[in-house]
Amino acid sequence: MRATTVSAATLALIAMGCGDGTGPGRETRQPDPVVYPTGGTTLTRLAALDLVGDTRRDLITIARGDGSVRVLPGNAAGAFGAPLVLMAGDDPIQATVGDVNGDGIPDLLVIGHLSNAFYVRLGLGGGQFAPAVRYPLRNHGNRLVVADLNGDA
């Protein structure tokens, strides 16, 4: 995912269209944007992944400045709930989701730029996570990908 830095502490989503999938109609009024708090001073990353484990896409944001990753859980109506705030080390710059311990529960993976570290927060289910485990990196990491390299699931 390629991300763009946004100089704001909020994320606004606008749903446009006629409701029939044909796009904006001439006579339809544009809906007001829905504003979700993302924390920090600069939103640096945004991803839509199922981190909570309920098969709905959640928004995952990284806000430099306060060192947090915020997860806005997706709901059945297509909107997002109150953010879960997870501290993510020193200057987080990248985050993703993967089941790294094979228990079927999504885990949160974060790179901390200034700390030269990779952080893993194992998912406990229901939007709960274990404390972060820090793994040192040799140099400032800035990309993160989850893959099953040996095919053992």
XYZ file of N, CA and C in Angstrom:
459
model
N 0.832 -1.170 0.000
C 0.000 0.000 0.000
C 0.875 1.232 0.000
N 0.633 2.147 -0.897
C 1.361 3.396 -0.934
C 0.574 4.402 -0.124
N 1.223 5.115 0.763
C 0.519 6.036 1.643
C 0.997 7.450 1.410
N 0.141 8.396 1.720
C 0.455 9.800 1.595
C 0.315 10.436 2.965
N 1.242 11.316 3.305
C 1.169 12.010 4.575
C 0.088 13.066 4.507
N -0.725 13.133 5.547
C -1.790 14.114 5.640
C -1.495 14.979 6.851
N -1.446 16.300 6.662
C -1.155 17.204 7.772
C -2.428 17.549 8.518
N -2.969 16.585 9.197
C -4.180 16.782 9.990
C -4.279 15.660 10.991
N -5.096 15.880 11.997
C -5.264 14.856 13.021
C -6.608 14.161 12.892
N -7.259 14.321 11.753
C -8.534 13.657 11.524
C -8.578 13.074 10.129
N -9.466 12.137 9.951
C -9.676 11.496 8.667
C -11.139 11.675 8.318
N -11.413 12.238 7.156
C -12.802 12.443 6.742
C -13.113 11.504 5.595
N -14.215 10.773 5.703
C -14.654 9.866 4.658
C -15.977 10.367 4.116
N -16.076 10.360 2.798
C -17.302 10.820 2.167
C -17.844 9.708 1.293
N -19.085 9.325 1.521
C -19.749 8.325 0.697
C -20.617 9.061 -0.300
N -20.331 8.888 -1.612
C -21.105 9.581 -2.627
C -21.817 8.570 -3.488
N -22.930 8.976 -4.063
C -23.621 8.117 -4.995
C -25.115 8.172 -4.816
N -25.775 7.481 -5.723
C -27.232 7.447 -5.721
C -27.764 6.276 -4.933
N -26.901 5.375 -4.527
C -27.354 4.196 -3.829
C -27.584 3.019 -4.762
N -27.527 3.296 -6.081
C -27.744 2.215 -7.031
C -26.452 1.777 -7.713
N -25.321 2.331 -7.274
C -24.025 1.948 -7.828
C -23.647 2.675 -9.093
N -24.442 3.643 -9.523
C -24.143 4.352 -10.768
C -23.335 5.605 -10.545
N -23.056 5.960 -9.321
C -22.270 7.158 -9.045
C -23.160 8.306 -8.618
N -22.574 9.496 -8.515
C -23.348 10.650 -8.061
C -24.466 10.995 -9.040
N -25.622 11.288 -8.525
C -26.739 11.717 -9.353
C -26.836 13.228 -9.351
N -27.455 13.776 -10.364
C -27.565 15.235 -10.455
C -28.412 15.813 -9.331
N -29.473 15.126 -8.999
C -30.393 15.671 -8.010
C -30.052 15.271 -6.578
N -29.008 14.476 -6.367
C -28.672 14.060 -5.005
C -27.774 15.090 -4.335
N -28.011 15.321 -3.074
C -27.185 16.215 -2.268
C -25.984 15.427 -1.772
N -24.817 16.022 -1.824
C -23.615 15.368 -1.328
C -23.716 15.243 0.185
N -23.439 14.058 0.701
C -23.540 13.875 2.151
C -22.426 14.609 2.883
N -22.698 14.921 4.126
C -21.673 15.533 4.954
C -20.606 14.487 5.248
N -19.340 14.904 5.300
C -18.287 13.931 5.613
C -18.404 13.435 7.048
N -17.973 12.216 7.256
C -17.895 11.657 8.597
C -16.450 11.815 9.037
N -16.234 12.421 10.185
C -14.884 12.695 10.665
C -14.552 11.737 11.795
N -13.412 11.069 11.674
C -12.947 10.118 12.683
C -11.627 10.625 13.245
N -11.464 10.648 14.562
C -10.198 11.091 15.154
C -9.096 10.058 14.904
N -7.913 10.543 14.546
C -6.798 9.633 14.309
C -5.634 9.880 15.246
N -5.682 10.940 16.038
C -4.631 11.209 17.016
C -3.384 11.787 16.395
N -2.439 12.175 17.248
C -1.171 12.700 16.780
C -1.329 14.008 16.037
N -0.270 14.399 15.380
C -0.286 15.642 14.618
C -0.233 15.399 13.122
N 0.266 14.254 12.694
C 0.375 13.953 11.274
C -0.001 12.501 11.037
N -1.011 12.291 10.216
C -1.408 10.945 9.819
C -0.454 10.487 8.727
N 0.305 9.415 8.974
C 1.303 8.979 8.000
C 0.936 7.711 7.260
N 0.090 6.887 7.799
C -0.297 5.642 7.124
C -1.767 5.364 7.393
N -2.379 4.707 6.422
C -3.768 4.312 6.527
C -3.916 2.976 5.832
N -4.546 2.013 6.494
C -4.787 0.698 5.899
C -6.180 0.232 6.283
N -6.791 -0.551 5.421
C -8.102 -1.141 5.695
C -7.925 -2.652 5.725
N -7.861 -3.214 6.930
C -7.636 -4.638 7.149
C -8.509 -5.112 8.302
N -8.746 -6.409 8.381
C -9.507 -6.955 9.502
C -8.552 -7.251 10.657
N -8.423 -6.310 11.579
C -7.564 -6.499 12.742
C -8.360 -7.001 13.944
N -9.606 -6.617 14.063
C -10.422 -7.007 15.203
C -10.824 -8.478 15.108
N -10.850 -9.037 13.891
C -11.150 -10.452 13.726
C -12.619 -10.781 13.559
N -13.416 -9.810 13.099
C -14.849 -10.047 12.917
C -15.249 -10.085 11.437
N -14.309 -10.240 10.534
C -14.446 -10.291 9.073
C -14.802 -8.952 8.441
N -14.899 -7.895 9.217
C -15.132 -6.553 8.663
C -13.805 -5.813 8.575
N -13.672 -4.991 7.573
C -12.448 -4.191 7.445
C -12.441 -3.079 8.489
N -11.312 -2.944 9.146
C -11.085 -1.892 10.126
C -10.095 -0.906 9.529
N -10.174 0.356 9.922
C -9.178 1.328 9.492
C -8.056 1.341 10.511
N -6.847 1.233 10.020
C -5.669 1.275 10.877
C -4.896 2.521 10.483
N -4.690 3.413 11.436
C -3.962 4.649 11.158
C -2.718 4.718 12.037
N -1.691 5.344 11.500
C -0.488 5.621 12.287
C -0.371 7.124 12.381
N -0.290 7.619 13.599
C -0.184 9.047 13.839
C 1.173 9.341 14.460
N 2.060 9.890 13.654
C 3.350 10.293 14.205
C 3.107 11.458 15.149
N 3.881 11.552 16.137
C 3.725 12.633 17.097
C 3.314 12.114 18.460
N 2.345 11.206 18.491
C 1.974 10.648 19.789
C 2.343 9.174 19.886
N 2.944 8.605 18.842
C 3.428 7.223 18.889
C 2.349 6.177 18.944
N 1.193 6.460 18.349
C 0.093 5.511 18.459
C -0.322 4.942 17.110
N -0.907 3.769 17.202
C -1.637 3.175 16.095
C -3.074 3.148 16.571
N -3.969 3.639 15.741
C -5.386 3.646 16.103
C -6.138 2.741 15.158
N -6.983 1.921 15.735
C -7.795 0.989 14.965
C -9.239 1.444 15.111
N -9.855 1.797 13.992
C -11.267 2.163 13.983
C -12.029 0.942 13.491
N -12.693 0.195 14.394
C -13.356 -1.046 14.013
C -14.512 -0.800 13.046
N -14.544 -1.576 11.977
C -15.640 -1.486 11.025
C -16.902 -2.081 11.612
N -18.055 -1.502 11.255
C -19.314 -2.066 11.744
C -20.177 -2.518 10.574
N -21.286 -3.145 10.861
C -22.146 -3.727 9.831
C -22.742 -2.681 8.899
N -22.865 -1.443 9.346
C -23.454 -0.386 8.536
C -22.445 0.242 7.583
N -21.194 -0.205 7.628
C -20.171 0.359 6.762
C -19.468 1.568 7.333
N -19.753 1.901 8.565
C -19.093 3.007 9.252
C -18.033 2.423 10.188
N -17.488 3.255 11.060
C -16.429 2.817 11.957
C -16.729 3.252 13.372
N -16.342 2.397 14.334
C -16.583 2.664 15.741
C -15.494 3.519 16.362
N -15.593 3.689 17.664
C -14.604 4.458 18.421
C -13.235 3.804 18.296
N -12.182 4.611 18.181
C -10.858 4.037 17.960
C -10.296 3.305 19.175
N -9.607 2.201 18.894
C -8.772 1.531 19.886
C -7.397 2.168 19.744
N -6.842 2.690 20.815
C -5.548 3.350 20.758
C -4.496 2.394 21.304
N -3.518 2.074 20.472
C -2.444 1.160 20.864
C -1.118 1.887 20.733
N -0.359 1.937 21.801
C 0.960 2.551 21.723
C 1.859 1.613 20.936
N 2.701 2.208 20.102
C 3.432 1.393 19.137
C 4.913 1.699 19.078
N 5.508 2.047 20.178
C 6.948 2.281 20.165
C 7.296 3.704 19.774
N 8.548 3.900 19.451
C 9.082 5.216 19.157
C 8.937 5.530 17.673
N 8.117 6.511 17.346
C 7.938 7.002 15.983
C 7.490 5.910 15.014
N 6.294 5.337 15.214
C 5.825 4.304 14.297
C 5.641 4.877 12.899
N 6.057 4.112 11.885
C 5.904 4.601 10.522
C 5.179 3.618 9.612
N 5.009 2.383 10.039
C 4.366 1.375 9.199
C 3.678 0.357 10.095
N 2.499 -0.094 9.685
C 1.786 -1.120 10.440
C 1.024 -2.008 9.474
N 0.850 -3.247 9.865
C 0.036 -4.177 9.097
C -0.510 -5.242 10.040
N -1.258 -6.163 9.470
C -1.911 -7.219 10.225
C -1.499 -8.562 9.665
N -1.314 -9.532 10.531
C -1.038 -10.901 10.109
C -1.171 -11.827 11.306
N -1.432 -13.074 11.037
C -1.507 -14.066 12.114
C -0.130 -14.713 12.225
N 0.744 -14.114 13.018
C 2.134 -14.569 13.057
C 2.361 -15.775 13.962
N 1.437 -16.090 14.861
C 1.629 -17.240 15.728
C 0.684 -18.395 15.402
N -0.105 -18.286 14.330
C -0.930 -19.390 13.861
C -2.130 -19.746 14.711
N -2.613 -18.809 15.543
C -3.769 -19.118 16.389
C -5.100 -18.683 15.772
N -5.063 -18.163 14.547
C -6.284 -17.737 13.872
C -6.771 -16.361 14.270
N -6.033 -15.647 15.113
C -6.408 -14.306 15.570
C -5.420 -13.311 14.962
N -5.917 -12.238 14.332
C -5.017 -11.259 13.737
C -4.108 -10.605 14.780
N -2.860 -10.392 14.391
C -1.864 -9.736 15.237
C -1.462 -8.415 14.576
N -1.043 -7.446 15.383
C -0.622 -6.145 14.891
C 0.903 -6.096 14.827
N 1.431 -5.674 13.685
C 2.863 -5.578 13.462
C 3.202 -4.137 13.115
N 4.202 -3.566 13.793
C 4.526 -2.150 13.636
C 6.037 -1.980 13.536
N 6.475 -1.050 12.694
C 7.883 -0.660 12.653
C 8.016 0.691 13.341
N 8.937 0.768 14.305
C 9.281 2.022 14.972
C 10.558 2.552 14.340
N 10.466 3.691 13.701
C 11.599 4.220 12.940
C 12.769 4.646 13.829
N 12.524 5.513 14.796
C 13.624 6.029 15.619
C 14.218 4.976 16.535
N 13.410 4.011 16.952
C 13.903 2.966 17.851
C 14.572 1.818 17.100
N 14.551 1.865 15.758
C 15.115 0.773 14.950
C 14.559 -0.564 15.421
N 13.252 -0.641 15.563
C 12.647 -1.856 16.105
C 11.380 -2.236 15.348
N 11.082 -3.508 15.448
C 9.882 -4.122 14.898
C 9.077 -4.597 16.105
N 7.826 -4.190 16.205
C 6.990 -4.524 17.356
C 5.876 -5.471 16.935
N 5.621 -6.482 17.759
C 4.536 -7.433 17.519
C 3.613 -7.393 18.730
N 2.338 -7.134 18.454
C 1.312 -7.205 19.502
C 0.383 -8.340 19.105
N 0.492 -9.462 19.803
C -0.338 -10.620 19.495
C -1.798 -10.329 19.824
N -2.682 -10.712 18.895
C -4.106 -10.540 19.116
C -4.621 -11.550 20.123
N -5.483 -11.095 21.020
C -6.085 -11.960 22.031
C -7.549 -12.242 21.713
N -8.073 -11.613 20.656
C -9.478 -11.754 20.283
C -10.299 -10.604 20.829
N -11.402 -10.316 20.169
C -12.305 -9.270 20.626
C -11.703 -7.886 20.652
N -10.723 -7.609 19.803
C -10.096 -6.294 19.774
C -9.085 -6.062 20.885
N -8.666 -7.119 21.577
C -7.678 -7.016 22.655
C -6.330 -7.521 22.148
N -5.247 -6.929 22.677
C -3.907 -7.287 22.238
C -2.966 -7.415 23.426
N -2.032 -8.328 23.308
C -0.991 -8.496 24.327
C -0.039 -7.302 24.254
N 0.748 -7.086 25.304
C 1.759 -6.029 25.245
C 2.714 -6.262 24.073
N 3.263 -5.178 23.575
C 4.169 -5.256 22.426
C 5.467 -5.966 22.800
N 5.929 -6.816 21.897
C 7.247 -7.446 22.015
C 8.138 -6.756 20.987
N 9.300 -6.288 21.433
C 10.207 -5.505 20.588
C 11.298 -6.393 20.025
N 11.512 -6.281 18.713
C 12.604 -6.974 18.037
C 13.484 -5.921 17.376
N 14.777 -5.869 17.722
C 15.637 -4.839 17.133
C 15.869 -5.085 15.642
N 15.999 -3.978 14.916
C 16.337 -4.025 13.500
C 17.760 -3.517 13.321
N 18.386 -3.912 12.254
C 19.765 -3.491 12.005
C 19.830 -2.023 11.602
N 18.850 -1.575 10.863
C 18.809 -0.190 10.414
C 17.356 0.263 10.413
N 17.117 1.527 10.198
C 15.766 2.075 10.225
C 14.885 1.379 9.195
N 13.959 0.551 9.659
C 13.029 -0.109 8.756
C 11.960 0.868 8.304
N 11.437 0.649 7.107
C 10.348 1.504 6.662
C 9.309 0.783 5.808
N 9.432 -0.523 5.625
C 8.431 -1.305 4.903
C 8.135 -2.568 5.692
N 6.896 -3.022 5.587
C 6.469 -4.174 6.366
C 5.508 -5.003 5.529
N 5.820 -6.296 5.374
C 4.996 -7.216 4.607
C 4.876 -8.513 5.389
N 3.683 -9.115 5.386
C 3.474 -10.395 6.032
C 3.304 -11.440 4.939
N 4.077 -12.526 5.026
C 3.982 -13.590 4.037
C 4.348 -14.919 4.694
N 3.760 -16.016 4.211
C 4.085 -17.359 4.676
C 5.171 -17.888 3.753
N 6.413 -17.734 4.128
C 7.533 -18.076 3.263
C 7.770 -19.560 3.111
N 7.451 -20.371 4.120
C 7.726 -21.800 4.017
C 6.456 -22.629 3.802
N 5.321 -21.995 3.627
C 4.092 -22.694 3.302
C 3.475 -23.523 4.410
N 3.790 -23.208 5.667
C 3.242 -24.003 6.774
C 1.987 -23.378 7.402
N 1.453 -22.362 6.742
C 0.254 -21.640 7.184
C 0.513 -20.938 8.502
